[in-house]
PDB file of C-alpha atoms and ligand atoms in Angstrom:
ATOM      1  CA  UNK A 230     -34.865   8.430  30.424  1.00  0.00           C
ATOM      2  CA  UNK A 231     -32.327  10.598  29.017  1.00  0.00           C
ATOM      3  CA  UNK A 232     -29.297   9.178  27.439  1.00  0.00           C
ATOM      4  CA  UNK A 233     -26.155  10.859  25.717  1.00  0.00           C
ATOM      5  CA  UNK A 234     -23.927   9.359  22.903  1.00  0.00           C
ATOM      6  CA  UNK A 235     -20.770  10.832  23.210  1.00  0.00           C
ATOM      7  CA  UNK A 236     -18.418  10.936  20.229  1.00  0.00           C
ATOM      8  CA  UNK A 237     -14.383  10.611  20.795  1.00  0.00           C
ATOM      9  CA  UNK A 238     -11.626  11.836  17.772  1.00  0.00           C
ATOM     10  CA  UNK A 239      -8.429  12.616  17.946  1.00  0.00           C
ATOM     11  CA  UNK A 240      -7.549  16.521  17.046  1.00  0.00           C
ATOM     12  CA  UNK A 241      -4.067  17.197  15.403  1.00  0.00           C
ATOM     13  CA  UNK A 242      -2.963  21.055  14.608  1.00  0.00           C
ATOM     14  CA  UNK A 243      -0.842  20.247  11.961  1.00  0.00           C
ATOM     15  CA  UNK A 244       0.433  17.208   9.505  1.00  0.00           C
ATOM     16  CA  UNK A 245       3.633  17.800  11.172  1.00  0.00           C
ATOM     17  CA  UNK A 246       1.973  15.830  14.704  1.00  0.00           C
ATOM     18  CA  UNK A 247       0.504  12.938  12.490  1.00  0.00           C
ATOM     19  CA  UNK A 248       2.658   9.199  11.889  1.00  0.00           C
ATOM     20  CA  UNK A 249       4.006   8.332   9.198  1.00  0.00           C
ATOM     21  CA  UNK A 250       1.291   6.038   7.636  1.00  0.00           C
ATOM     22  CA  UNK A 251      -1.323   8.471   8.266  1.00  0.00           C
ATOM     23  CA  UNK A 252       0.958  11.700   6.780  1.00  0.00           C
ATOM     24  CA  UNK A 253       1.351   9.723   3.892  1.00  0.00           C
ATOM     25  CA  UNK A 254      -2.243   8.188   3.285  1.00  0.00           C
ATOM     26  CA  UNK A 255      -3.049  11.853   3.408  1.00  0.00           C
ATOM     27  CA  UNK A 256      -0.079  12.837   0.858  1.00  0.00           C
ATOM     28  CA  UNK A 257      -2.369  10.059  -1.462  1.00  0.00           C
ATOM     29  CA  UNK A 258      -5.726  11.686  -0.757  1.00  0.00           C
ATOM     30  CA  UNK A 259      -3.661  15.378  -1.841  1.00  0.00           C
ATOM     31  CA  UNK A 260      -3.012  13.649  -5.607  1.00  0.00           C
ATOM     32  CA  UNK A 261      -6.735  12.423  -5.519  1.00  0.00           C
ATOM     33  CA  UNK A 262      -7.358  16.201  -5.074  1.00  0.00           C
ATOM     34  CA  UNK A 263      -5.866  16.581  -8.400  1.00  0.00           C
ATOM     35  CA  UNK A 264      -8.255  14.266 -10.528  1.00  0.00           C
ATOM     36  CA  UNK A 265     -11.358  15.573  -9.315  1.00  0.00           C
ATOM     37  CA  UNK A 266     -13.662  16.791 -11.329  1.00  0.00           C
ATOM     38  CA  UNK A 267     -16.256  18.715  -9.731  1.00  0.00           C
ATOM     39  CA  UNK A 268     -17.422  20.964 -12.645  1.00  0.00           C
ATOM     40  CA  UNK A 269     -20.791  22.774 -10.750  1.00  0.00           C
ATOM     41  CA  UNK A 270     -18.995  22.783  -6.822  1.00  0.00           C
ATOM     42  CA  UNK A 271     -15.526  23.567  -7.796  1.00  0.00           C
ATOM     43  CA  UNK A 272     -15.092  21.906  -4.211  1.00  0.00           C
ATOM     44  CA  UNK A 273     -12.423  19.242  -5.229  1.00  0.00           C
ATOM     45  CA  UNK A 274     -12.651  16.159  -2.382  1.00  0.00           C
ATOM     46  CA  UNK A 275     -10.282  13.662  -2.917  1.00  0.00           C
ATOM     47  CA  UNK A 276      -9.539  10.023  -1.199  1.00  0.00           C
ATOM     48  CA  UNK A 277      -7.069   7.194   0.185  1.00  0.00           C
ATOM     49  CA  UNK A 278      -7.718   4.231   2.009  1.00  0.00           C
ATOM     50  CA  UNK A 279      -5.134   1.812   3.225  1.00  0.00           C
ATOM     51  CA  UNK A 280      -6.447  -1.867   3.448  1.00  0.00           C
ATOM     52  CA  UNK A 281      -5.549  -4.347   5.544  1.00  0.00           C
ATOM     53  CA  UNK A 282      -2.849  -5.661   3.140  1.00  0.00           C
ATOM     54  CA  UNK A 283      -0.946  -1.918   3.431  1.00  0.00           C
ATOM     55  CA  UNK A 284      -2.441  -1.536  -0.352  1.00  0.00           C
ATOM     56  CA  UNK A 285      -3.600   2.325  -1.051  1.00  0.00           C
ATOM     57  CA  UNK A 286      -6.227   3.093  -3.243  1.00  0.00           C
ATOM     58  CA  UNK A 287      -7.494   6.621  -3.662  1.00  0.00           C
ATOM     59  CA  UNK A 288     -10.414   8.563  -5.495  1.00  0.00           C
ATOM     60  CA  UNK A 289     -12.163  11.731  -5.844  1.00  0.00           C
ATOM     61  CA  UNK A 290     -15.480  13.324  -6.559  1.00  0.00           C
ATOM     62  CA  UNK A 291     -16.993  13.962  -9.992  1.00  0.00           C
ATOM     63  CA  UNK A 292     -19.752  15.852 -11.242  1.00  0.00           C
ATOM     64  CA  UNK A 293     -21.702  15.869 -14.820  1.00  0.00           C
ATOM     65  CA  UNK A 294     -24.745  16.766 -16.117  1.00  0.00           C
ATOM     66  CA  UNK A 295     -26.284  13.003 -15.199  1.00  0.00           C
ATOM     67  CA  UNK A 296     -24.293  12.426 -11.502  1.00  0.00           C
ATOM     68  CA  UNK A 297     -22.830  13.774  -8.795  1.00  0.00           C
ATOM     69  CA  UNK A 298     -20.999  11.694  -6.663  1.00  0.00           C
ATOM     70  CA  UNK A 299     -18.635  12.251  -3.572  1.00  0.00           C
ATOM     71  CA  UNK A 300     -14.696  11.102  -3.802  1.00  0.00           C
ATOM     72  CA  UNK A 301     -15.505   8.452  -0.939  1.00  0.00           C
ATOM     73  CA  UNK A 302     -18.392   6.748  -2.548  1.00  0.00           C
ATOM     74  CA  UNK A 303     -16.279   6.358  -5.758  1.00  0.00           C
ATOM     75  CA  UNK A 304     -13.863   4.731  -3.606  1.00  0.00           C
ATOM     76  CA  UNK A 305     -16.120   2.217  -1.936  1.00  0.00           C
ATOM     77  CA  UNK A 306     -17.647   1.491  -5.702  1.00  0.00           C
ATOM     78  CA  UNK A 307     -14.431   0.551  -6.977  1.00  0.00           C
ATOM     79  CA  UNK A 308     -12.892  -1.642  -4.236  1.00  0.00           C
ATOM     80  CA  UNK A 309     -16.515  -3.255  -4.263  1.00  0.00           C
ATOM     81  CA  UNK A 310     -15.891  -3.735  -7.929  1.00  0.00           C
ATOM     82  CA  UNK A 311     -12.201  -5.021  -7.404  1.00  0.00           C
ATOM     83  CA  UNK A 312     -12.962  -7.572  -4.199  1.00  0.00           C
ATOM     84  CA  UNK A 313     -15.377  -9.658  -3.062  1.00  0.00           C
ATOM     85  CA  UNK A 314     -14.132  -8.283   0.595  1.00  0.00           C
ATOM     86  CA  UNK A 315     -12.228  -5.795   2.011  1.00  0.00           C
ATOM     87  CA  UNK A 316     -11.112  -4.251   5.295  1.00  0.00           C
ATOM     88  CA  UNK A 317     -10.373  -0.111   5.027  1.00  0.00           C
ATOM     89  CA  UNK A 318      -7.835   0.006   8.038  1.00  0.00           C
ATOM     90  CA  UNK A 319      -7.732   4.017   7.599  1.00  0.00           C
ATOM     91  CA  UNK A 320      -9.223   6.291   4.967  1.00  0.00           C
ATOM     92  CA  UNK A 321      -8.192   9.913   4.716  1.00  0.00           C
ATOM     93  CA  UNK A 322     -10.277  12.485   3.139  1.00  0.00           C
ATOM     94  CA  UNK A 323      -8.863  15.843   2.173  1.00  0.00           C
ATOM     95  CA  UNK A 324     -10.249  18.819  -0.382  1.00  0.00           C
ATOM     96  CA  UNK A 325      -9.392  21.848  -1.800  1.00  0.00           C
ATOM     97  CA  UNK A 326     -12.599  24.825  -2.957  1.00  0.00           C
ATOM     98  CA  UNK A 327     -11.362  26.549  -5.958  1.00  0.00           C
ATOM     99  CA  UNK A 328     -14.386  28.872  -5.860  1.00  0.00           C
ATOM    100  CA  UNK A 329     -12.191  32.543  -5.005  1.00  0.00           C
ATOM    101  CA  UNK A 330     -11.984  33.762  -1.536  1.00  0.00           C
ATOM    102  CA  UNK A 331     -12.700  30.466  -0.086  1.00  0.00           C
ATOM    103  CA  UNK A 332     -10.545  28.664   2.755  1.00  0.00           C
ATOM    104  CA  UNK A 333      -9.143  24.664   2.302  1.00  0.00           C
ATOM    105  CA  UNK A 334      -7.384  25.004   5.759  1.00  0.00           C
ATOM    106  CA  UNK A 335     -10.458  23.174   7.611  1.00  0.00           C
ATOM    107  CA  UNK A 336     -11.002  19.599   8.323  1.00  0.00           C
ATOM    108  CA  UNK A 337     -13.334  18.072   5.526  1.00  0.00           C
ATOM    109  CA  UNK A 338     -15.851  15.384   7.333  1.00  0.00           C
ATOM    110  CA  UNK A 339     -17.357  12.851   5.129  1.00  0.00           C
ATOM    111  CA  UNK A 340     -21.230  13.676   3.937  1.00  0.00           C
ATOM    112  CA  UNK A 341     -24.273  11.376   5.654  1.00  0.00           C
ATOM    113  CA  UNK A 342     -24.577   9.036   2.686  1.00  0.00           C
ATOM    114  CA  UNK A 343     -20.907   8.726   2.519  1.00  0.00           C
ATOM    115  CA  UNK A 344     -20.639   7.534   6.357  1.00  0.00           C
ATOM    116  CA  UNK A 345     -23.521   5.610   6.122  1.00  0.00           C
ATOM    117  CA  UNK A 346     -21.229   3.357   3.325  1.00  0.00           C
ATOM    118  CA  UNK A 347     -18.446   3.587   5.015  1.00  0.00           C
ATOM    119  CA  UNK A 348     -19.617   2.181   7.957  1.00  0.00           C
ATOM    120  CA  UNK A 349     -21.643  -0.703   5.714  1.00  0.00           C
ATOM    121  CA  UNK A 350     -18.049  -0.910   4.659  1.00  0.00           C
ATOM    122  CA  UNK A 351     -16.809  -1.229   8.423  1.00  0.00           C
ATOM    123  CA  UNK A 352     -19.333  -3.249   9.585  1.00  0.00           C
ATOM    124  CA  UNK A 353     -18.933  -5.724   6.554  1.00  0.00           C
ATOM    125  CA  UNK A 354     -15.398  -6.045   7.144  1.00  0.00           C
ATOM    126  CA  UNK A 355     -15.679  -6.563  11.461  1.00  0.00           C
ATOM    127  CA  UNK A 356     -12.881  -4.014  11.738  1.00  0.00           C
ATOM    128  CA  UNK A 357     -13.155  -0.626  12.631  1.00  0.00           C
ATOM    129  CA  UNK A 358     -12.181   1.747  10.447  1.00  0.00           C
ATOM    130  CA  UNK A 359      -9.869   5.079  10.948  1.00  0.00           C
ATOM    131  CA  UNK A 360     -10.904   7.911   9.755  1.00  0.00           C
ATOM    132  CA  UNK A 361      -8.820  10.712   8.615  1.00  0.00           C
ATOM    133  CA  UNK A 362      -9.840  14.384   8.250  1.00  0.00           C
ATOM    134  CA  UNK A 363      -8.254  17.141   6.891  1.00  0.00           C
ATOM    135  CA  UNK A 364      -8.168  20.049   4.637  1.00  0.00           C
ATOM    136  CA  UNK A 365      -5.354  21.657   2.779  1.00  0.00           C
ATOM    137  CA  UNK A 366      -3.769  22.986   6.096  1.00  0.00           C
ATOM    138  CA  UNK A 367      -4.512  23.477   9.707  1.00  0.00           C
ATOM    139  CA  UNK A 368      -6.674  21.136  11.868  1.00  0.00           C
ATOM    140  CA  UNK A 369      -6.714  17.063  11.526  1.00  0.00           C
ATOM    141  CA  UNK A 370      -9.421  15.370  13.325  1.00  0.00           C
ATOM    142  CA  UNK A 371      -9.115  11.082  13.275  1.00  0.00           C
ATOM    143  CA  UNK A 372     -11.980   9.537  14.229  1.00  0.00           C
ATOM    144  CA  UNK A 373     -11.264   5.511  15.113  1.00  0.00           C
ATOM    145  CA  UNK A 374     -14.606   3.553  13.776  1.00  0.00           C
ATOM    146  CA  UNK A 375     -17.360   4.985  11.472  1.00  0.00           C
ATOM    147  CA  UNK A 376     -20.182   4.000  13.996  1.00  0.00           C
ATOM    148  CA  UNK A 377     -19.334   7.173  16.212  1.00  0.00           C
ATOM    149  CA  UNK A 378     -19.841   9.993  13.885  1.00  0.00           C
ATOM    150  CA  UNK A 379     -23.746   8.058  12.961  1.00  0.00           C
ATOM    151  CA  UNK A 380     -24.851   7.374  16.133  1.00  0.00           C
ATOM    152  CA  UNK A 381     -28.286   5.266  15.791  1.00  0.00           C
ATOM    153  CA  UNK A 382     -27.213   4.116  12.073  1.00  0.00           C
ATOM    154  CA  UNK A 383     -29.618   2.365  10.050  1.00  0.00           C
ATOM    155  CA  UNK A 384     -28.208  -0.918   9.985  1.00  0.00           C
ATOM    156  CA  UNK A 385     -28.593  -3.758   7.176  1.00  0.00           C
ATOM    157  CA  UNK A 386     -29.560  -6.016  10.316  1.00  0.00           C
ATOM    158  CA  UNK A 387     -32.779  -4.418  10.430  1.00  0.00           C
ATOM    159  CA  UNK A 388     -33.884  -6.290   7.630  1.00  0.00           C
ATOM    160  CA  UNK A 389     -33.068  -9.485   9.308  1.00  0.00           C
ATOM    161  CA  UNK A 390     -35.672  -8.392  12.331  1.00  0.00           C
TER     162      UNK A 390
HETATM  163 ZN1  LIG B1439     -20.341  12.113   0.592  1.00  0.00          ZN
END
């Protein structure tokens, strides 16, 4: 038997088409931009997510010698760090390459580890989670719940089996 997962998102051509609280999560995940510190990429990712209480916290991705680790999963370590639970209503993820001759004007997605957190995160919380995706211009995709961009997720319930 054959079976298809299909995978719905929302496609926007410009930030000019998205709401307000979406334009200005993104505007937050911009900044985050800013304080990454991606010294071997030079592919700057940066953050926001809105909780359920309408608070905004953003990150971005670092690199040294001893880690590398992506803007999102900062994110996700420090709201761990800061709550004993949380609900991400919308995250936005945005990036800018400073390597020369390269284009920011593409919708950034979020890496396989990072959605595999993020939808621990989801799942965790009972809420899904929007997802925002952009680059410096151009093309927005939102995606509404983490579990359709990892269709047949590992799931922590496994363990319970
Ligand atoms: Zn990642």
């Amino acid at each position: 038997m054959q079976k298809v997962i299909q995978f719905t998102y929302e496609e926007f051509s410009s930030r000019d088409e998205l709401n307000i609280a979406d334009a200005e999560l993104l505007k937050r995940a911009d900044e985050a931009v800013t304080h990454a510190s991606p010294q071997f990429s030079h592919f700057n990712v940066g953050t926001a997510a809105r909780l359920s209480d309408g608070s905004i916290y953003t990150s971005s991705n670092k690199e040294n010698t001893s880690i590398i680790t992506c803007a999102e999963q900062n994110l996700l370590l420090e709201l761990h760090s800061l709550f004993r639970e949380f609900t991400i209503e919308s995250i936005a993820v945005t990036f800018k390459n400073m390597n020369p001759g390269t284009s920011s004007d593409f919708p950034i997605t979020p890496c396989g580890k990072c959605r595999q957190l993020l939808l621990e995160a989801e799942d965790k919380s009972g809420h899904a989670m929007r997802v925002i995706m952009a680059g410096q211009s151009g093309k927005i995709y939102i995606a509404t719940g983490v579990h359709s961009m990892l269709p047949l997720a590992y799931s922590e319930s496994f363990l319970q089996h």
